mmCIF file of C-alpha atoms in Angstrom:
data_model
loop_
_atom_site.group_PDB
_atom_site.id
_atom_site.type_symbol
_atom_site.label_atom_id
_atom_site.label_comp_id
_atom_site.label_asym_id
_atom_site.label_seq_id
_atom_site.Cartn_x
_atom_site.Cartn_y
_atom_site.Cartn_z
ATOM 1 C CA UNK A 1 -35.743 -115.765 234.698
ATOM 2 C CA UNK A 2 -38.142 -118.462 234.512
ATOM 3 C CA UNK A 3 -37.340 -122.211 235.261
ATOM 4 C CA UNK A 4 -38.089 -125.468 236.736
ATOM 5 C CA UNK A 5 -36.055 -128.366 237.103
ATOM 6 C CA UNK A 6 -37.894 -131.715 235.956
ATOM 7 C CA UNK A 7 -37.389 -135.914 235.761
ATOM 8 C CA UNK A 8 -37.908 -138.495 233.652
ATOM 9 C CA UNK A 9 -37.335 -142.045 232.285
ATOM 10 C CA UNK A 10 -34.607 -140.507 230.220
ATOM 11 C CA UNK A 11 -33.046 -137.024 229.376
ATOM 12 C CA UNK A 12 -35.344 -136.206 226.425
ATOM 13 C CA UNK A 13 -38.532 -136.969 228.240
ATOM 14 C CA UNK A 14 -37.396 -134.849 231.502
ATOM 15 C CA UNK A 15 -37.065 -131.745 228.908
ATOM 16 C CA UNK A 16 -40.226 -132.434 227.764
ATOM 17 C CA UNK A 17 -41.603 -132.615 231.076
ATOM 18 C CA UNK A 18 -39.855 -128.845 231.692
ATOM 19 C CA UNK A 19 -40.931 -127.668 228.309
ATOM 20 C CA UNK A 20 -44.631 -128.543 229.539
ATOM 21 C CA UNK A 21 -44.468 -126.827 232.629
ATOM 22 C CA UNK A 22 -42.700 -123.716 231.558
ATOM 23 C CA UNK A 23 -45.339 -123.646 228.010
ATOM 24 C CA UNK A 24 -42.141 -123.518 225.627
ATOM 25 C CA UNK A 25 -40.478 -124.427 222.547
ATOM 26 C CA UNK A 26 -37.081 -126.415 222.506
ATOM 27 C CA UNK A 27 -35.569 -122.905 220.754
ATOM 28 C CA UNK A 28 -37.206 -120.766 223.598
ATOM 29 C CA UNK A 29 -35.420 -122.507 225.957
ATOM 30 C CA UNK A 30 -31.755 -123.504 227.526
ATOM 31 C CA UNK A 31 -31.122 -126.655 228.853
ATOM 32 C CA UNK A 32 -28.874 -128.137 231.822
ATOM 33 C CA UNK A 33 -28.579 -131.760 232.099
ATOM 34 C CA UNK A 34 -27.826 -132.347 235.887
ATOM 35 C CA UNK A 35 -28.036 -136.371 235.830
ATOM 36 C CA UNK A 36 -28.447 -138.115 232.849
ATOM 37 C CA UNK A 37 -30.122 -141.030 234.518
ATOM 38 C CA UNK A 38 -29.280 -144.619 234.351
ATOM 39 C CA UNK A 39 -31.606 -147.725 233.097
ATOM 40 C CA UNK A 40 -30.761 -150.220 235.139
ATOM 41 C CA UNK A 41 -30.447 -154.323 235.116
ATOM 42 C CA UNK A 42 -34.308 -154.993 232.765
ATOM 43 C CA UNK A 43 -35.012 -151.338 233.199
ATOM 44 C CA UNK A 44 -36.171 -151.261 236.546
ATOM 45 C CA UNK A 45 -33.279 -152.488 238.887
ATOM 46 C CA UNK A 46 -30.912 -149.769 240.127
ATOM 47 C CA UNK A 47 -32.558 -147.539 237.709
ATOM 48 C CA UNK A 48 -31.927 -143.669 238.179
ATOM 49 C CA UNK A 49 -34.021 -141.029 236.945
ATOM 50 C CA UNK A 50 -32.685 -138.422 234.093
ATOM 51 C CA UNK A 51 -32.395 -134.511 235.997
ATOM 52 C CA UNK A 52 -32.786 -131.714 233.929
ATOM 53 C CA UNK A 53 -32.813 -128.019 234.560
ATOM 54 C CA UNK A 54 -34.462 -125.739 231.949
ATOM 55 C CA UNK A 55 -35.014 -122.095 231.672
ATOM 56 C CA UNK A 56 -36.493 -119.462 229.257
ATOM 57 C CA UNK A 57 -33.289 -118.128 227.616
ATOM 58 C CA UNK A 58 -33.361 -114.326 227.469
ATOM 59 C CA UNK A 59 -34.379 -112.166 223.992
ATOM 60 C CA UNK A 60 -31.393 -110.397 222.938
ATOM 61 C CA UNK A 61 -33.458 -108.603 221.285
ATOM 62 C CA UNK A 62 -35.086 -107.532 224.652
ATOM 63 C CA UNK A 63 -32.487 -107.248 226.594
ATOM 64 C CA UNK A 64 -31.162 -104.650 224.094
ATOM 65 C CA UNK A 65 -33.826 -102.426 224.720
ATOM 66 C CA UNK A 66 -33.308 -102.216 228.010
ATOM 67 C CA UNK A 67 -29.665 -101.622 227.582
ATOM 68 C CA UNK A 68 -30.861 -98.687 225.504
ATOM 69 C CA UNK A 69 -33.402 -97.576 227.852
ATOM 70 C CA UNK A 70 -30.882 -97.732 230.661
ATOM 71 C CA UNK A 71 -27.859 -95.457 229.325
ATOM 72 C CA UNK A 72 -30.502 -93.134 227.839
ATOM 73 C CA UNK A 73 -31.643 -93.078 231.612
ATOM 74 C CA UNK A 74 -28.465 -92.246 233.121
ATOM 75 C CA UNK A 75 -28.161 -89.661 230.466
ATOM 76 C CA UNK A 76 -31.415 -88.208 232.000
ATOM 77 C CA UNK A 77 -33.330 -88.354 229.075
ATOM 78 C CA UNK A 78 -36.241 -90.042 228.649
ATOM 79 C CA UNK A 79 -37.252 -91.741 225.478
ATOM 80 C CA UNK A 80 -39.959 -94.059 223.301
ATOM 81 C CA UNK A 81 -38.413 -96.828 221.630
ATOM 82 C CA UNK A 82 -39.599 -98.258 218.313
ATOM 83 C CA UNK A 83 -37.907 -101.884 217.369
ATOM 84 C CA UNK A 84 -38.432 -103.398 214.071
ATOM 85 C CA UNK A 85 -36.653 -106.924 213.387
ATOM 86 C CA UNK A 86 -35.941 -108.138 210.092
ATOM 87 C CA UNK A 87 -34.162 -111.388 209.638
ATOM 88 C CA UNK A 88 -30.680 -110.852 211.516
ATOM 89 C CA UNK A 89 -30.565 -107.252 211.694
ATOM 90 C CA UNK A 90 -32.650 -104.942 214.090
ATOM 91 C CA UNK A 91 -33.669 -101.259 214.091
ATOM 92 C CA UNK A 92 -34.276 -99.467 217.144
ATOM 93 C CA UNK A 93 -35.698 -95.910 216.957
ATOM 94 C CA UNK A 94 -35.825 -93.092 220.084
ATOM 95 C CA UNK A 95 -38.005 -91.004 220.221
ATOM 96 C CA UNK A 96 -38.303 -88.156 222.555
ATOM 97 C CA UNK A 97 -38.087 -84.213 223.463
ATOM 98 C CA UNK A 98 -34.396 -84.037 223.991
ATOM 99 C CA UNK A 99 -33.380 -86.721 221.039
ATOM 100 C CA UNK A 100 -30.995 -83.907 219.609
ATOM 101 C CA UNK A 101 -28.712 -84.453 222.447
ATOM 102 C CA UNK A 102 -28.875 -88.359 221.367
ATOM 103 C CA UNK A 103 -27.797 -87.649 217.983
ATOM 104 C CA UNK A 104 -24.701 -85.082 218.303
ATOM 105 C CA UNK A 105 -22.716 -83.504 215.797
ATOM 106 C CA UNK A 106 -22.752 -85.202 212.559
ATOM 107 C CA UNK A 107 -23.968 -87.883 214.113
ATOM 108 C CA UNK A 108 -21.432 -88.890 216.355
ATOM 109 C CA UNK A 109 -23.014 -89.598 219.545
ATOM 110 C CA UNK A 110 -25.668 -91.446 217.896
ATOM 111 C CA UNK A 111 -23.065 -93.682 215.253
ATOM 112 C CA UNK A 112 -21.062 -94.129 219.422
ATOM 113 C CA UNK A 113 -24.264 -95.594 220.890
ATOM 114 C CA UNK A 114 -25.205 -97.554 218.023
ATOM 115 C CA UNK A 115 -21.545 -99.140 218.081
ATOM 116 C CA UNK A 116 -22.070 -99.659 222.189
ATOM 117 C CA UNK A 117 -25.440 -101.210 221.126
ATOM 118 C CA UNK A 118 -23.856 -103.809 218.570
ATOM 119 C CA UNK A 119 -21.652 -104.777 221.433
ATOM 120 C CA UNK A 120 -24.326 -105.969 224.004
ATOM 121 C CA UNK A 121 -27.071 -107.457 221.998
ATOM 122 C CA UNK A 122 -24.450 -109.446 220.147
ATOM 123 C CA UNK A 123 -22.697 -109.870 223.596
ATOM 124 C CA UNK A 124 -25.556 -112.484 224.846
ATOM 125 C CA UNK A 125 -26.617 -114.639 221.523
ATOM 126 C CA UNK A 126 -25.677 -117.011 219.434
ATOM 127 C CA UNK A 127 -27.115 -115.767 216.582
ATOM 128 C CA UNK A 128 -24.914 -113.088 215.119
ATOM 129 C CA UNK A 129 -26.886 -109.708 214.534
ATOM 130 C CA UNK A 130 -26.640 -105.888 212.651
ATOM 131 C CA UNK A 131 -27.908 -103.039 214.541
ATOM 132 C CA UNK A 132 -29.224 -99.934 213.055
ATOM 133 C CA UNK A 133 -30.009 -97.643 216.170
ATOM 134 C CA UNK A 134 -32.247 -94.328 214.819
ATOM 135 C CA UNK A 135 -33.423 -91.302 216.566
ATOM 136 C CA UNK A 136 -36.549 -89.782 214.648
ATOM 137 C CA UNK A 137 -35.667 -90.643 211.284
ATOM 138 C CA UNK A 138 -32.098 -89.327 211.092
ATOM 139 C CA UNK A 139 -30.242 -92.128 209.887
ATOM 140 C CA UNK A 140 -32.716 -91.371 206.598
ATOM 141 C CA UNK A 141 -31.812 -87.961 206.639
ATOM 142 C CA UNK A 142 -28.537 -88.239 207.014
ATOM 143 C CA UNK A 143 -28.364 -90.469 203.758
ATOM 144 C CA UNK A 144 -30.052 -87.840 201.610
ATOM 145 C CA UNK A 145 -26.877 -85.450 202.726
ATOM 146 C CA UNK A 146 -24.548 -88.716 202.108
ATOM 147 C CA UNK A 147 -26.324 -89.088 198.780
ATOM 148 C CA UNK A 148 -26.041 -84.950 197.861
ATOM 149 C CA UNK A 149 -22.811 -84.764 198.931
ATOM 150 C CA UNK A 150 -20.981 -87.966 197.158
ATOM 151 C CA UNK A 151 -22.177 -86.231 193.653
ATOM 152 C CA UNK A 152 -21.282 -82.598 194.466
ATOM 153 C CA UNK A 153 -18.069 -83.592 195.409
ATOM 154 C CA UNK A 154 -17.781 -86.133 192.818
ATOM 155 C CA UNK A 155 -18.104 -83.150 190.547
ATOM 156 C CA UNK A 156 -15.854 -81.396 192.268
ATOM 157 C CA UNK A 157 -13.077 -83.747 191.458
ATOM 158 C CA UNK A 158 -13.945 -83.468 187.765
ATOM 159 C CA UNK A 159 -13.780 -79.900 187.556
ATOM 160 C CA UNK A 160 -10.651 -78.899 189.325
ATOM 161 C CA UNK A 161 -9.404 -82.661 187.499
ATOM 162 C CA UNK A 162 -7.828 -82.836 191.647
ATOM 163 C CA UNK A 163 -8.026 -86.003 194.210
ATOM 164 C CA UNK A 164 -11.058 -84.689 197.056
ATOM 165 C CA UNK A 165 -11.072 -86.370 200.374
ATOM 166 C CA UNK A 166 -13.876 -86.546 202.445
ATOM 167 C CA UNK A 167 -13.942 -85.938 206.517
ATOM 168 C CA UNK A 168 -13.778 -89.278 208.532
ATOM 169 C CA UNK A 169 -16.490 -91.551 208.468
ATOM 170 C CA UNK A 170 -17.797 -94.506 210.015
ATOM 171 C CA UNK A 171 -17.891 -97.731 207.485
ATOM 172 C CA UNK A 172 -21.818 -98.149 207.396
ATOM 173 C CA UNK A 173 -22.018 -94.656 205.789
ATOM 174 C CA UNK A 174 -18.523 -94.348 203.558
ATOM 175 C CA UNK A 175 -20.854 -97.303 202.238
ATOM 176 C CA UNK A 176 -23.435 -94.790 200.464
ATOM 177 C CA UNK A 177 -20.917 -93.207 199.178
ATOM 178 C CA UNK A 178 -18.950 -95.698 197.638
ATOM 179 C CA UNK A 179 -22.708 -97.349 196.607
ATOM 180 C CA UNK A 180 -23.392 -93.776 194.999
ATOM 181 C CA UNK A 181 -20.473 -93.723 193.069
ATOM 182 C CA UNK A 182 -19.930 -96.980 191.894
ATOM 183 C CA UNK A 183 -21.769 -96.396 188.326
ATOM 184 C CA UNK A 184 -20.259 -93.197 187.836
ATOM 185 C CA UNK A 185 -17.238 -94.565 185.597
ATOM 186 C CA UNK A 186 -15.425 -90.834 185.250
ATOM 187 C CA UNK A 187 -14.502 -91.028 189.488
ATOM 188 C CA UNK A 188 -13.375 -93.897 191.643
ATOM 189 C CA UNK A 189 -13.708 -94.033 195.265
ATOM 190 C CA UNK A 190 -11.774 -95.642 197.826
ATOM 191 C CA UNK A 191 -11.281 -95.803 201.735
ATOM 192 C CA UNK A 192 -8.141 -93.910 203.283
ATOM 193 C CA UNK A 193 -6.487 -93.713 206.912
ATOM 194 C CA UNK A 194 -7.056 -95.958 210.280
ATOM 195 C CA UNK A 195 -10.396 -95.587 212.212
ATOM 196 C CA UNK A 196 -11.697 -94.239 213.511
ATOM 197 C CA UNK A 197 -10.386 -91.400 211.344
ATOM 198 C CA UNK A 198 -11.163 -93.274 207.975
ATOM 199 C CA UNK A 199 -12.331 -91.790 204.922
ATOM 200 C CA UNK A 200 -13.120 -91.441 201.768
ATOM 201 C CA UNK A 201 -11.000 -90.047 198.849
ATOM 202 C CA UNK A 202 -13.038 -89.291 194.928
ATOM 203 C CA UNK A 203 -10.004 -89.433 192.054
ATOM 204 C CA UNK A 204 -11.462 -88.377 188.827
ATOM 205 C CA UNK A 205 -10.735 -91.240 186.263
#
């Protein structure tokens, strides 16, 4: 981590004087006031310089890929990562040979990781962010099942006129399902049980 510890006349120009030397913005940056300096009888006598200690504040961002890159290590796999920010949330997508092993059945090892990965880039910011962690493009094709299976059994309950209830979930995708339903006015949806076993029932109207 990058950082240099500076003086001045008073506490704002000593962070300026850091911000200069280090070639950073104010919101780049995290600041330690060590002394905040005294003025002294006419500004001169007695007078005590301001102490500041700044440093580059790390990317959460970042340091989230490495997290990634670190327990996809120790799995002994080795992977490309793709990140793509937008606003508050962030998509990260692996790539690689073995990525199967990454993704798991239904999903699960993938939706696990992605949970793990919420945890530690939201572990070491102040800003609060959403994670979507991908691994060649299944999240997309795991909607388009989401999205096929929410009508058929939506149907389902209309024919046999009987409550269905879906297998356990996590929340981000009994989402679709709910969102696929919502405008279809003969079946309402609604979330059963305690995770992580929560799920989805479809009562015809």
């Amino acid at each position: 981590m990058r950082e240099v510890t500076a003086s001045g006349q008073s506490v704002e120009e000593a962070i300026q004087s850091a911000l200069a030397q280090l070639n950073a913005n104010r919101d780049q940056v995290e600041i330690d006031i060590i002394d905040e300096g005294k003025k002294g009888v006419l500004g001169i006598f007695g007078s005590k310089r301001a102490v500041v200690k700044v440093c580059i504040a790390k990317d959460p961002v970042q340091e989230t890929e490495k997290f990634i890159k670190e327990v996809t290590s120790n799995m002994n796999l080795s992977i490309d990562l793709d990140t793509a920010v937008e606003g508050n949330h962030v998509t990260y997508t692996m790539n690689g040979d073995q990525i199967a092993v990454l993704i798991g059945k239904r999903g699960q090892t993938l939706n696990s990781l992605q949970y793990l990965v919420h945890l530690a880039i939201n572990r070491q910011s102040d800003t609060y962010y959403t994670v979507t962690l991908d691994a060649e493009g299944y999240r997309g094709r795991r909607q388009e099942t989401l999205e096929t299976l929410a009508a058929r059994m939506a149907d389902k309950a209309l024919r046999t006129k009987k409550t269905v209830v879906l297998e356990p979930m996590p929340a981000f995708e009994r989402k679709i399902i709910h969102s696929i339903l919502q405008d279809r006015k003969e079946v309402s949806t609604y979330s059963d049980g305690v995770e992580p076993h929560r799920h989805i029932v479809i009562k015809p109207s």
